[in-house]
mmCIF file of C-alpha atoms and ligand atoms in Angstrom:
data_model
loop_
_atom_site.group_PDB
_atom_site.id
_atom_site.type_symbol
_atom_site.label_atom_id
_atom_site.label_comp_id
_atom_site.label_asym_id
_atom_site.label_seq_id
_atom_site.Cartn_x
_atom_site.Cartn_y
_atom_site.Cartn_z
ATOM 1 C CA UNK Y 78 -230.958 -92.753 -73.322
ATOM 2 C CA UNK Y 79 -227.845 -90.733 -71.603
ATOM 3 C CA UNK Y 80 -227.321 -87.305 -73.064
ATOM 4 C CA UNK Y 81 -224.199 -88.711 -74.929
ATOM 5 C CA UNK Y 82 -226.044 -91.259 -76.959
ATOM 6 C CA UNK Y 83 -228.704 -89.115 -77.846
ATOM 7 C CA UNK Y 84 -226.018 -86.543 -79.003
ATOM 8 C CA UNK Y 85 -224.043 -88.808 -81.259
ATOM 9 C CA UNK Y 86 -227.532 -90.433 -82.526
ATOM 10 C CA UNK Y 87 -228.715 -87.125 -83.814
ATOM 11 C CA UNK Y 88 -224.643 -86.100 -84.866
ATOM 12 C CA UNK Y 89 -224.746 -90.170 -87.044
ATOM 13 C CA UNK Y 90 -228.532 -88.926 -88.126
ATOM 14 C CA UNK Y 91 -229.929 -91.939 -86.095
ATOM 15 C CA UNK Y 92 -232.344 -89.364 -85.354
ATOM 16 C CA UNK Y 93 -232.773 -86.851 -87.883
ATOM 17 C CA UNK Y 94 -235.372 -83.655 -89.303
ATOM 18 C CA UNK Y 95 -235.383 -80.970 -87.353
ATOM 19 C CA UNK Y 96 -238.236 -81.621 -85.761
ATOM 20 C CA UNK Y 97 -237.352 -84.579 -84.192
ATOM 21 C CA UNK Y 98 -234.154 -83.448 -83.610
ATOM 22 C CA UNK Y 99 -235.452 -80.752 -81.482
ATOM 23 C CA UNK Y 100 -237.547 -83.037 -79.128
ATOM 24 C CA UNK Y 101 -234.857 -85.747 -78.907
ATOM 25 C CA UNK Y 102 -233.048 -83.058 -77.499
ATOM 26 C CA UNK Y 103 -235.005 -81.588 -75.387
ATOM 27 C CA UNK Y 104 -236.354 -85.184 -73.940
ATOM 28 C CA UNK Y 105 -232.079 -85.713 -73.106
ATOM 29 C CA UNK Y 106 -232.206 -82.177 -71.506
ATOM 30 C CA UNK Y 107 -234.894 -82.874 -69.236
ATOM 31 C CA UNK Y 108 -233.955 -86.433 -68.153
ATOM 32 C CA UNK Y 109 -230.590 -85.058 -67.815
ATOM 33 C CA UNK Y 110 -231.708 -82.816 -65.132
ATOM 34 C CA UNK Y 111 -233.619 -85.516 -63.810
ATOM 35 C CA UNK Y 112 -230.699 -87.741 -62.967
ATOM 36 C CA UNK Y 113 -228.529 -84.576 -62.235
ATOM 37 C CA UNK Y 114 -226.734 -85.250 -58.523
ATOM 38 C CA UNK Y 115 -225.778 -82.021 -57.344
ATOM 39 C CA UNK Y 116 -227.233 -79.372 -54.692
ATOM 40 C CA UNK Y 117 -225.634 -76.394 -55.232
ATOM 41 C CA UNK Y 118 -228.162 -74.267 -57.740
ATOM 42 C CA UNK Y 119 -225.243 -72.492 -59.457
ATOM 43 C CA UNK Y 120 -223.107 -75.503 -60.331
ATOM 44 C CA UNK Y 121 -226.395 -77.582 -61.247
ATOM 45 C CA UNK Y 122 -227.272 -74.398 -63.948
ATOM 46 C CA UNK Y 123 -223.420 -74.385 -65.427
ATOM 47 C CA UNK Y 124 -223.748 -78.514 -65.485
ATOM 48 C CA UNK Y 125 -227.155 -77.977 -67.573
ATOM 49 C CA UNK Y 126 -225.563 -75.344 -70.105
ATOM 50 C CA UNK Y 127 -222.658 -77.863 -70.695
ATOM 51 C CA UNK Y 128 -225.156 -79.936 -71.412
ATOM 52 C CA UNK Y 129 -227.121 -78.021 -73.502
ATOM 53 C CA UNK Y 130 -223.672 -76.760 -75.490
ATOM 54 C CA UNK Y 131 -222.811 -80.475 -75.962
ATOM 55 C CA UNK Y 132 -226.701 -81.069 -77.790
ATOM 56 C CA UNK Y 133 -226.416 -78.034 -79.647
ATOM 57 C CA UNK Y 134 -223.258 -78.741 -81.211
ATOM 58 C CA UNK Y 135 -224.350 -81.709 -82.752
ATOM 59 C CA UNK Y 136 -226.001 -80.799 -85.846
ATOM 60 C CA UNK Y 137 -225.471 -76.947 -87.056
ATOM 61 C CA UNK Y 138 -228.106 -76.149 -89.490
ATOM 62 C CA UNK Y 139 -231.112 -77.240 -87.359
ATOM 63 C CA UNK Y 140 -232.512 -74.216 -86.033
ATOM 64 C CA UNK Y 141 -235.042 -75.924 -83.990
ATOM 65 C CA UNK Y 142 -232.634 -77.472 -82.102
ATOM 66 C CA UNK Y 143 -231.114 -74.220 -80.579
ATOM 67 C CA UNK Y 144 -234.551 -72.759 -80.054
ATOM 68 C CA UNK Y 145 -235.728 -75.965 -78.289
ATOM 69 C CA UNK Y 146 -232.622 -76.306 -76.035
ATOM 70 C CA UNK Y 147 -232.985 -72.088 -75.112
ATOM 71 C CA UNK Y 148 -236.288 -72.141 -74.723
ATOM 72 C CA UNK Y 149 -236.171 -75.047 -71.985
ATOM 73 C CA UNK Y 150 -232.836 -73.330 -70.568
ATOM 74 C CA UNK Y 151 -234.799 -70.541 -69.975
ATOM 75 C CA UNK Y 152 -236.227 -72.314 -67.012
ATOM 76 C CA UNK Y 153 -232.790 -71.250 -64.986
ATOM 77 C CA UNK Y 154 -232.984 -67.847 -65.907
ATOM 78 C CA UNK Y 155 -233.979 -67.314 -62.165
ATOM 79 C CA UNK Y 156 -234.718 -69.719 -59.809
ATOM 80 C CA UNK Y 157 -233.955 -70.581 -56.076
ATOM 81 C CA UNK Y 158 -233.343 -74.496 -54.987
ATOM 82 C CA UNK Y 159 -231.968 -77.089 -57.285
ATOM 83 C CA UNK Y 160 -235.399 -78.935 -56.812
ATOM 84 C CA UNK Y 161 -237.081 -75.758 -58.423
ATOM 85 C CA UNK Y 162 -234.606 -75.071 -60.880
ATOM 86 C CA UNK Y 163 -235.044 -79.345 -62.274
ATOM 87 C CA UNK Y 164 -238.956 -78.720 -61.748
ATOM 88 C CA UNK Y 165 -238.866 -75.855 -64.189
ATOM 89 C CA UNK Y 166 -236.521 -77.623 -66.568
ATOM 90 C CA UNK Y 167 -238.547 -81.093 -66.591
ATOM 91 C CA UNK Y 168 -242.360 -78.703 -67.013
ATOM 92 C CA UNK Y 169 -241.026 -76.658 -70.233
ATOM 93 C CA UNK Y 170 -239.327 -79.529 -71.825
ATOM 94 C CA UNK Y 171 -242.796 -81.138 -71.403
ATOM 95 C CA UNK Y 172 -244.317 -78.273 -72.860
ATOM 96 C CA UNK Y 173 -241.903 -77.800 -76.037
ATOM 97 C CA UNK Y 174 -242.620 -81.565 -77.076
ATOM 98 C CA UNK Y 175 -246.814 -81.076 -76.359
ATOM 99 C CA UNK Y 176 -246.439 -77.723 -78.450
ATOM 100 C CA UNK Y 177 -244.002 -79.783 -81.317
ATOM 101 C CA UNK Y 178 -246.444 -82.200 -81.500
ATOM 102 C CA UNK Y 179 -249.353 -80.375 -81.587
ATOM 103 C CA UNK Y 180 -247.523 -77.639 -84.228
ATOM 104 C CA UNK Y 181 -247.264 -80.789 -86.619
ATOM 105 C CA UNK Y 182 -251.098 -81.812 -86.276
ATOM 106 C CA UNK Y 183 -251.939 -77.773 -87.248
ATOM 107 C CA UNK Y 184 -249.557 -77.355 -89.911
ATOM 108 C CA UNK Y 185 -250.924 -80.761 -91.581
ATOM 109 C CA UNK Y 186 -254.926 -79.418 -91.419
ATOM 110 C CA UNK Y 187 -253.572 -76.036 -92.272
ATOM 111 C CA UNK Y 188 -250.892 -77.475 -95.537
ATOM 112 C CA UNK Y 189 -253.790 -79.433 -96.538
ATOM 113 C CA UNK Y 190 -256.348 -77.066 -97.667
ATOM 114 C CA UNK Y 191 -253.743 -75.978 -99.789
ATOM 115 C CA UNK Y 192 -253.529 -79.291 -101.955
ATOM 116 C CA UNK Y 193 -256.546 -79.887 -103.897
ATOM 117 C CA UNK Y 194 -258.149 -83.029 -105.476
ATOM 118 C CA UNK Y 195 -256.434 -84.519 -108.361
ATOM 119 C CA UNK Y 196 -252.936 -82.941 -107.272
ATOM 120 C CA UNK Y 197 -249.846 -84.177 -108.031
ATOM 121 C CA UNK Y 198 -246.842 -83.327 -106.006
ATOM 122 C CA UNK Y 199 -243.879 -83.382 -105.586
ATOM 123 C CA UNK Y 200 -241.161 -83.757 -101.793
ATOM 124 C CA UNK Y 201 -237.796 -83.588 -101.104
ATOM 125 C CA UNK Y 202 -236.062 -85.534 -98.393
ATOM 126 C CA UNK Y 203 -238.268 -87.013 -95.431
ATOM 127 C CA UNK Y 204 -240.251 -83.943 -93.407
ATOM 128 C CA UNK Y 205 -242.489 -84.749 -90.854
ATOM 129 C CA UNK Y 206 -244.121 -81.328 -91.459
ATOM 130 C CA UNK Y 207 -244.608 -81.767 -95.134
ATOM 131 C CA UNK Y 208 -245.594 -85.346 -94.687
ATOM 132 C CA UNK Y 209 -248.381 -84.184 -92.710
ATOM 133 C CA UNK Y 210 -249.688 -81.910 -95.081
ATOM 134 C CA UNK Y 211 -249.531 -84.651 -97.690
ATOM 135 C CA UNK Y 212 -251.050 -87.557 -95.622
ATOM 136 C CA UNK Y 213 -253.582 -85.176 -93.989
ATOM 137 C CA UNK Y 214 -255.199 -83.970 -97.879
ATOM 138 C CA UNK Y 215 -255.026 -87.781 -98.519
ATOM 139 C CA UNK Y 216 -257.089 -88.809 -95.290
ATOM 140 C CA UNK Y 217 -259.388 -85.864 -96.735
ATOM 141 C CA UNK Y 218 -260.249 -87.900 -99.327
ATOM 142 C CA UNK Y 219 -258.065 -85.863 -102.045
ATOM 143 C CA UNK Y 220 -256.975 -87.830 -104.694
ATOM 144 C CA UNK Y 221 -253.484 -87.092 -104.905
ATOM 145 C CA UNK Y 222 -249.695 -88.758 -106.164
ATOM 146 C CA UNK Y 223 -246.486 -88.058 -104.856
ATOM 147 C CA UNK Y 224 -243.162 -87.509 -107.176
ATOM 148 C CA UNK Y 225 -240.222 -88.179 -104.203
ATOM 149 C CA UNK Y 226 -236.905 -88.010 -104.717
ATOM 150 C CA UNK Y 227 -234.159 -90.051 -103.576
ATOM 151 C CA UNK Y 228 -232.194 -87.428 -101.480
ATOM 152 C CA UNK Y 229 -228.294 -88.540 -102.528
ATOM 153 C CA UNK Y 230 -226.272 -89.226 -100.353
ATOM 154 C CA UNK Y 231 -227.946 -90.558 -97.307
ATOM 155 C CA UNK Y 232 -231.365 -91.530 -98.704
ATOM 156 C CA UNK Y 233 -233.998 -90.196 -96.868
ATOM 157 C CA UNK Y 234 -236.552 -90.815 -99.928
ATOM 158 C CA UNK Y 235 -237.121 -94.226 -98.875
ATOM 159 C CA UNK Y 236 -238.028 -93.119 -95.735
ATOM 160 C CA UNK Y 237 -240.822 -90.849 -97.500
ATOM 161 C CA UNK Y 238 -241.772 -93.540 -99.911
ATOM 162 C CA UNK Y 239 -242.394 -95.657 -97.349
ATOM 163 C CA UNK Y 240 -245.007 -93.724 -95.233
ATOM 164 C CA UNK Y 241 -246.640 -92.785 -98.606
ATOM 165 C CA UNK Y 242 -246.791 -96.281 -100.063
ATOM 166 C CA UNK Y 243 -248.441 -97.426 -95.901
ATOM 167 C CA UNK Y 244 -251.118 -94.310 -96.326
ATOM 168 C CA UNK Y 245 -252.038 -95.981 -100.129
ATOM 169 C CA UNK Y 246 -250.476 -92.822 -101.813
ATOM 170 C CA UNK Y 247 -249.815 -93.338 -105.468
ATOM 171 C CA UNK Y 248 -245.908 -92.453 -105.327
ATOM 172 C CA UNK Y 249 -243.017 -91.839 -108.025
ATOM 173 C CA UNK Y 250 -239.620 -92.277 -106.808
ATOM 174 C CA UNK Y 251 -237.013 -90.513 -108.576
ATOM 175 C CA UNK Y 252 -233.390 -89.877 -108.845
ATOM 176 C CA UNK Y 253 -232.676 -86.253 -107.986
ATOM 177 C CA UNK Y 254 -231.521 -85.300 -111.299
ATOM 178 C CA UNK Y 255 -235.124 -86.297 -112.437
ATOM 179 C CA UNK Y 256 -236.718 -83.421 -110.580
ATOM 180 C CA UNK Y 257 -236.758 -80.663 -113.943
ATOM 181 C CA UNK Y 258 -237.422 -83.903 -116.340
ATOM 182 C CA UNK Y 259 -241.329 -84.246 -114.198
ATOM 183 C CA UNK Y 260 -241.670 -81.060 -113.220
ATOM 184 C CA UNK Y 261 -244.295 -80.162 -115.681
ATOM 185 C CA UNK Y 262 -246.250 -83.026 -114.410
ATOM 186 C CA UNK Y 263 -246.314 -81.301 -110.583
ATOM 187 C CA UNK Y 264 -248.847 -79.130 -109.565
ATOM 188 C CA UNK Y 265 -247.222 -78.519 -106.143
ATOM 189 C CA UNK Y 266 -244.229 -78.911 -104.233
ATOM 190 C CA UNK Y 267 -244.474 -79.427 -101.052
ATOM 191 C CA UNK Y 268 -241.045 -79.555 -98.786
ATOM 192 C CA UNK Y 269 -239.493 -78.968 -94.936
ATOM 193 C CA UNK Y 270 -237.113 -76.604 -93.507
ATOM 194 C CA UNK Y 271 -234.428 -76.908 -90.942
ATOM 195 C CA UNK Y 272 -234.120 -73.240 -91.086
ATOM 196 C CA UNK Y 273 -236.101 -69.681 -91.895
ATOM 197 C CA UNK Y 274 -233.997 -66.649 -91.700
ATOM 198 C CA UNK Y 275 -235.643 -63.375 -91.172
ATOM 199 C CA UNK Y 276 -235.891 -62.502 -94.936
ATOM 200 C CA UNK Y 277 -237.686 -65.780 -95.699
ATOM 201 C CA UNK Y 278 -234.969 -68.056 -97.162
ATOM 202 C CA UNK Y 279 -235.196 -71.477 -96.812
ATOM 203 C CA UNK Y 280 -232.422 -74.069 -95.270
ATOM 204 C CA UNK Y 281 -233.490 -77.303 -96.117
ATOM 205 C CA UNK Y 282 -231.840 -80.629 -97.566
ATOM 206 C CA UNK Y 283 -229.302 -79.976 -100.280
ATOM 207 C CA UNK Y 284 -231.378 -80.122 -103.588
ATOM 208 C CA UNK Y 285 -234.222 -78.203 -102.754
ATOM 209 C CA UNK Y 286 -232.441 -74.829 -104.261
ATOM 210 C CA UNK Y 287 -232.752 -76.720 -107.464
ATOM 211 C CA UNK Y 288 -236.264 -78.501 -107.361
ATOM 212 C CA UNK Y 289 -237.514 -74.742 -106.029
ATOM 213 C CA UNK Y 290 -235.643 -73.109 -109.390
ATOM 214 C CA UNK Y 291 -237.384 -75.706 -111.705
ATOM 215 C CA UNK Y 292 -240.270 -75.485 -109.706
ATOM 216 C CA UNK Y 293 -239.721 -71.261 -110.630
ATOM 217 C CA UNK Y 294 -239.234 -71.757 -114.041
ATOM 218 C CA UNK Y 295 -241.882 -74.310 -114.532
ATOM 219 C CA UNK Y 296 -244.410 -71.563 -112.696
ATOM 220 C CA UNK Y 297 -244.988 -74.551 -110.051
ATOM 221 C CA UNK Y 298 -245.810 -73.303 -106.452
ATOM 222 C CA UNK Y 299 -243.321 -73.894 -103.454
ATOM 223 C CA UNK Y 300 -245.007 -74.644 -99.969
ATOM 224 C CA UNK Y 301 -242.893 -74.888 -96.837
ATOM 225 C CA UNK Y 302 -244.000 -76.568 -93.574
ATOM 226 C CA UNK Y 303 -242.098 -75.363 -91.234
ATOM 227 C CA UNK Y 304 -242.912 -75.069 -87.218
ATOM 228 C CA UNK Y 305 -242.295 -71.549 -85.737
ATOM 229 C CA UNK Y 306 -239.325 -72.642 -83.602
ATOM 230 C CA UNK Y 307 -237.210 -73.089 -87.325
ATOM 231 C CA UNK Y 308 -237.153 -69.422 -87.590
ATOM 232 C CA UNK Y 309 -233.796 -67.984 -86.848
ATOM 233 C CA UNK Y 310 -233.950 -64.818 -84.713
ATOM 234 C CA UNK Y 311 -230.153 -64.779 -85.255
ATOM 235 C CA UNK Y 312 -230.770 -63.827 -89.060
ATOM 236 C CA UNK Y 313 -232.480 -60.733 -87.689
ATOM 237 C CA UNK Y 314 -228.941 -59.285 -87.656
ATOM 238 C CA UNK Y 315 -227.849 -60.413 -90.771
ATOM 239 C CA UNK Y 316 -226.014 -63.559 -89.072
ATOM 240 C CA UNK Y 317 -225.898 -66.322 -91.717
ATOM 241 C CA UNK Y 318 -226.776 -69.693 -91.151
ATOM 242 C CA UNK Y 319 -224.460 -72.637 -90.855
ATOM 243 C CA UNK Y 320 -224.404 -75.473 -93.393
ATOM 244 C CA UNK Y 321 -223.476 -78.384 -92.208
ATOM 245 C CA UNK Y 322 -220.695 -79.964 -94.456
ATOM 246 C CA UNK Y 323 -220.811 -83.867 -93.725
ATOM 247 C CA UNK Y 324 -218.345 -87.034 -93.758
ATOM 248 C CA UNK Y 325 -217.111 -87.197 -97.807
ATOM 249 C CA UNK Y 326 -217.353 -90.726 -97.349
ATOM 250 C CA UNK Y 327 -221.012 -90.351 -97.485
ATOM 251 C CA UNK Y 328 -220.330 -89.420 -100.698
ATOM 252 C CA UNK Y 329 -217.384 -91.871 -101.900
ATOM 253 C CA UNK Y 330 -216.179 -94.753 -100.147
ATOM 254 C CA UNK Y 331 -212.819 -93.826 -99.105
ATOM 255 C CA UNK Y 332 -211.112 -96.800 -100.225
ATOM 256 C CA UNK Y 333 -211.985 -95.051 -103.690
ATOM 257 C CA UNK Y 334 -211.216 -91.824 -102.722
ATOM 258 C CA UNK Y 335 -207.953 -92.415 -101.560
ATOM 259 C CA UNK Y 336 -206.920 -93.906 -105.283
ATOM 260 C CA UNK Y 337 -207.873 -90.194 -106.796
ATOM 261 C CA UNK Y 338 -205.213 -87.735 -105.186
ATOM 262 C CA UNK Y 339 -206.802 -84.688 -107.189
ATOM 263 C CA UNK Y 340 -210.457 -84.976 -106.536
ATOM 264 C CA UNK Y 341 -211.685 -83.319 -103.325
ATOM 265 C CA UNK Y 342 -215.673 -84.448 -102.725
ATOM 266 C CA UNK Y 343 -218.106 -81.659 -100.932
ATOM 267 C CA UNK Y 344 -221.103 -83.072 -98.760
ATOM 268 C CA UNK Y 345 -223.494 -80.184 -98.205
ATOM 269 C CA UNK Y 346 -226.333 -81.328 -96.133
ATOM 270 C CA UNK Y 347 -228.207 -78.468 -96.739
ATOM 271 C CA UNK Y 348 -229.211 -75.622 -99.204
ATOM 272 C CA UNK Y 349 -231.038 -71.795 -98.914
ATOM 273 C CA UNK Y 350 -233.740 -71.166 -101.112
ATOM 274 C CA UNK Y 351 -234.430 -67.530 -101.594
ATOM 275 C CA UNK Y 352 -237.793 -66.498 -100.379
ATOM 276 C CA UNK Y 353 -238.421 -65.135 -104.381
ATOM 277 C CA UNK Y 354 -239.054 -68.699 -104.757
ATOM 278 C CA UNK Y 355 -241.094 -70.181 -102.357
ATOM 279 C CA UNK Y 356 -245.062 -69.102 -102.326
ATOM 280 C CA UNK Y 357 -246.166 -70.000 -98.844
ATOM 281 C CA UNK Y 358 -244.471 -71.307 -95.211
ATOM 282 C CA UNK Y 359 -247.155 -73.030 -92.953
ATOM 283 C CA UNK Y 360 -246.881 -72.678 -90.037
ATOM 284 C CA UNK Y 361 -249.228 -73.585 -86.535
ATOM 285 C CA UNK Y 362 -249.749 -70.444 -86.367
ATOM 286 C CA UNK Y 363 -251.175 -70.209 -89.819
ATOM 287 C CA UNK Y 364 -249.623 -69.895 -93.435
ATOM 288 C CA UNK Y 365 -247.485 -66.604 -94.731
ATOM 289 C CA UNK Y 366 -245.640 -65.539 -97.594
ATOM 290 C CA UNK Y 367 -242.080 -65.414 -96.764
ATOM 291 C CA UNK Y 368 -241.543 -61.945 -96.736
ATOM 292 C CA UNK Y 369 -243.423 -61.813 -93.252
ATOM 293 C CA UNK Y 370 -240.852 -64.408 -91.864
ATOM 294 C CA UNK Y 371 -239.484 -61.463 -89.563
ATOM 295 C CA UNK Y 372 -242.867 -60.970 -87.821
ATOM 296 C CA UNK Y 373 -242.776 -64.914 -87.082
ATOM 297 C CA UNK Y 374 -239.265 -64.297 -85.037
ATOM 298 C CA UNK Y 375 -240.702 -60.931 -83.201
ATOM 299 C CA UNK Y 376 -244.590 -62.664 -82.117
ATOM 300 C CA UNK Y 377 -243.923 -66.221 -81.774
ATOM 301 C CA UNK Y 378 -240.234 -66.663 -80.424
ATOM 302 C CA UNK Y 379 -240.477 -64.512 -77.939
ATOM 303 C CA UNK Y 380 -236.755 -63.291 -78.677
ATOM 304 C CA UNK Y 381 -235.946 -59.972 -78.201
ATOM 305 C CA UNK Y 382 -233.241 -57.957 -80.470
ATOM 306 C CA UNK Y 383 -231.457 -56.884 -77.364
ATOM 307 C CA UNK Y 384 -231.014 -60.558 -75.809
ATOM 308 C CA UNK Y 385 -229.237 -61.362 -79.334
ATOM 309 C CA UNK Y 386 -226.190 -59.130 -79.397
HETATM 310 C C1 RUB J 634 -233.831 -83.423 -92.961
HETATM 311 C C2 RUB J 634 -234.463 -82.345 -93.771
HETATM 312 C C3 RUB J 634 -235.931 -82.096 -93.536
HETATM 313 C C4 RUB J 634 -236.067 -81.001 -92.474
HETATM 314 C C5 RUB J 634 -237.507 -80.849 -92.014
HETATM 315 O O1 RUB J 634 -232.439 -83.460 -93.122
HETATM 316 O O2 RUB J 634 -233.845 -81.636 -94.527
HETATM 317 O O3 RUB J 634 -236.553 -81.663 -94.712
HETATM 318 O O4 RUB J 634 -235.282 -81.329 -91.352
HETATM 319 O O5 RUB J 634 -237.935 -82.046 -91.416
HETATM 320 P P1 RUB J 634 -231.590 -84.586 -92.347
HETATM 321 P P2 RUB J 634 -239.082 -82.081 -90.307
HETATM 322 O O6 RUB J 634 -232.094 -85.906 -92.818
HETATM 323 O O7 RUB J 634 -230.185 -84.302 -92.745
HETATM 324 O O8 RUB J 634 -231.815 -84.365 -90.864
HETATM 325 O O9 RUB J 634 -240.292 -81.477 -90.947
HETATM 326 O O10 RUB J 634 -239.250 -83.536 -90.004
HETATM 327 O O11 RUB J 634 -238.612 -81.286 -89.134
#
């Protein structure tokens, strides 16, 4: 795929989570520099961060996706011919997706000793990383059901109903308005993030604010699976995160819209849950309580305050 149609899939959420996000873009980086013509060193590194802005800009919330396009741009921090500088490029982009992948399998063995037998949770929107965690208890032998919601407007809980209903999950799908009217029935919920900010608030898909409040009230715990590279070193200086505010029409069909002069529609794709309500983030590096987010950013990131300003 050329870089441009891998940036507008992941911008039309052909490819979405931030997970996958991250590796799509980091695959387009790499073959990118592959395919890259050019032998002076210096033009080939400003081609690759035009590159890199263009993926970037595609989605805002996704942390992973800056932190996966840095951390293979990294490679032409210093280097001498255009060969090396495209060698470096192609062997960390190569090493982001083995350490994505493999950051998925921990988090599942790790997320799953959390859920016990006879659980009943409950997911928001489709996360690979929560997923695991779910399906991994479930290949266990835990005998566990699944309360998913819909995720208005785009749907993604019949992505998530689908992979449970393949594993042989028992699965409840519900509108998202449903989420306080079952939440007494939960035992745990169990959700992604597209972001972590250094005080342990979660970005994830508008709604989970709300299911994590219920959740609160209802004394329900609130597990995150989340891969290191979501954390947002940015945060460390008190930079908020972006949410992305999508097409209304996702909403309300414009030919509807246009007939109500008055009415403005919001799309929020995305939410922040304060870390007061979420219990645990698991990560492949092991599971925390939010409040240690920070230490996450300093030991696993590898970003320094300085390099930030
Ligand atoms: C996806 C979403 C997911 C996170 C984590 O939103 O909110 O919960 O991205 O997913 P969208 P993963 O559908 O708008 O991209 O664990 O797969 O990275």
């Amino acid at each position: 795929m050329l870089l441009s149609e891998t940036a507008a899939s992941i911008k039309n959420m052909e490819i979405r989570g931030a997970g996958r996000i991250a590796r799509a873009a980091v695959e387009a980086l790499a073959d990118y520099a592959k395919n890259l013509n050019i032998s002076d060193p210096e033009t080939f590194k400003s081609e690759m961060q035009k590159a890199a802005g263009i993926l970037i800009a595609t989605r805002p919330t996704a942390v992973s996706l800056p932190n996966a396009v840095k951390s293979v741009m990294r490679a032409l921090d210093s280097f001498g011919s255009v060969e090396e500088g495209r060698a470096a490029v192609l062997a960390r982009a190569a090493e982001f997706i083995e350490h994505s992948e493999h950051a998925i399998e921990r988090i599942a063995e790790i997320g799953a000793r959390h859920i016990s037998d006879g659980d009943v949770l409950m997911t928001h929107c489709n996360s690979e990383a929560a997923l695991g965690c779910i399906l991994e208890a479930h290949r266990q032998g835990k005998d566990i059901e699944v309360y998913a919601t819909e995720v208005r407007p785009r749907g993604q809980g019949l992505l998530t109903i689908k992979t449970l209903n393949d594993a042989g999950i028992r699965t409840n799908y519900i509108v998202d308005s449903a989420v306080r009217y079952f939440i007494n029935d939960v035992d745990l919920v169990f959700v992604g993030a597209d972001a972590i900010a250094a005080n342990g608030a979660v970005v994830n898909k508008i709604g989970t604010a709300q299911i994590a409040l219920a959740a609160h009230e209802a004394r329900t715990n609130v597990i995150v699976a989340a891969e290191t590279y979501k954390f947002a070193p940015r945060t460390i200086l008190g930079e908020l995160i972006e949410i992305e505010e999508r097409d209304p029409a996702e909403v309300l069909p414009r030919e509807v819209a246009e007939k109500l002069p008055f009415v403005r529609v919001r799309n929020p794709a995305f939410d922040v849950t304060p870390a007061d309500y979420i219990d645990l983030i698991v990560t492949e590096q092991g599971a925390i309580p939010p409040e240690l987010a920070f230490t996450v950013i300093r030991d696993y990131l590898g970003w320094k305050v300085e390099e930030l300003r």
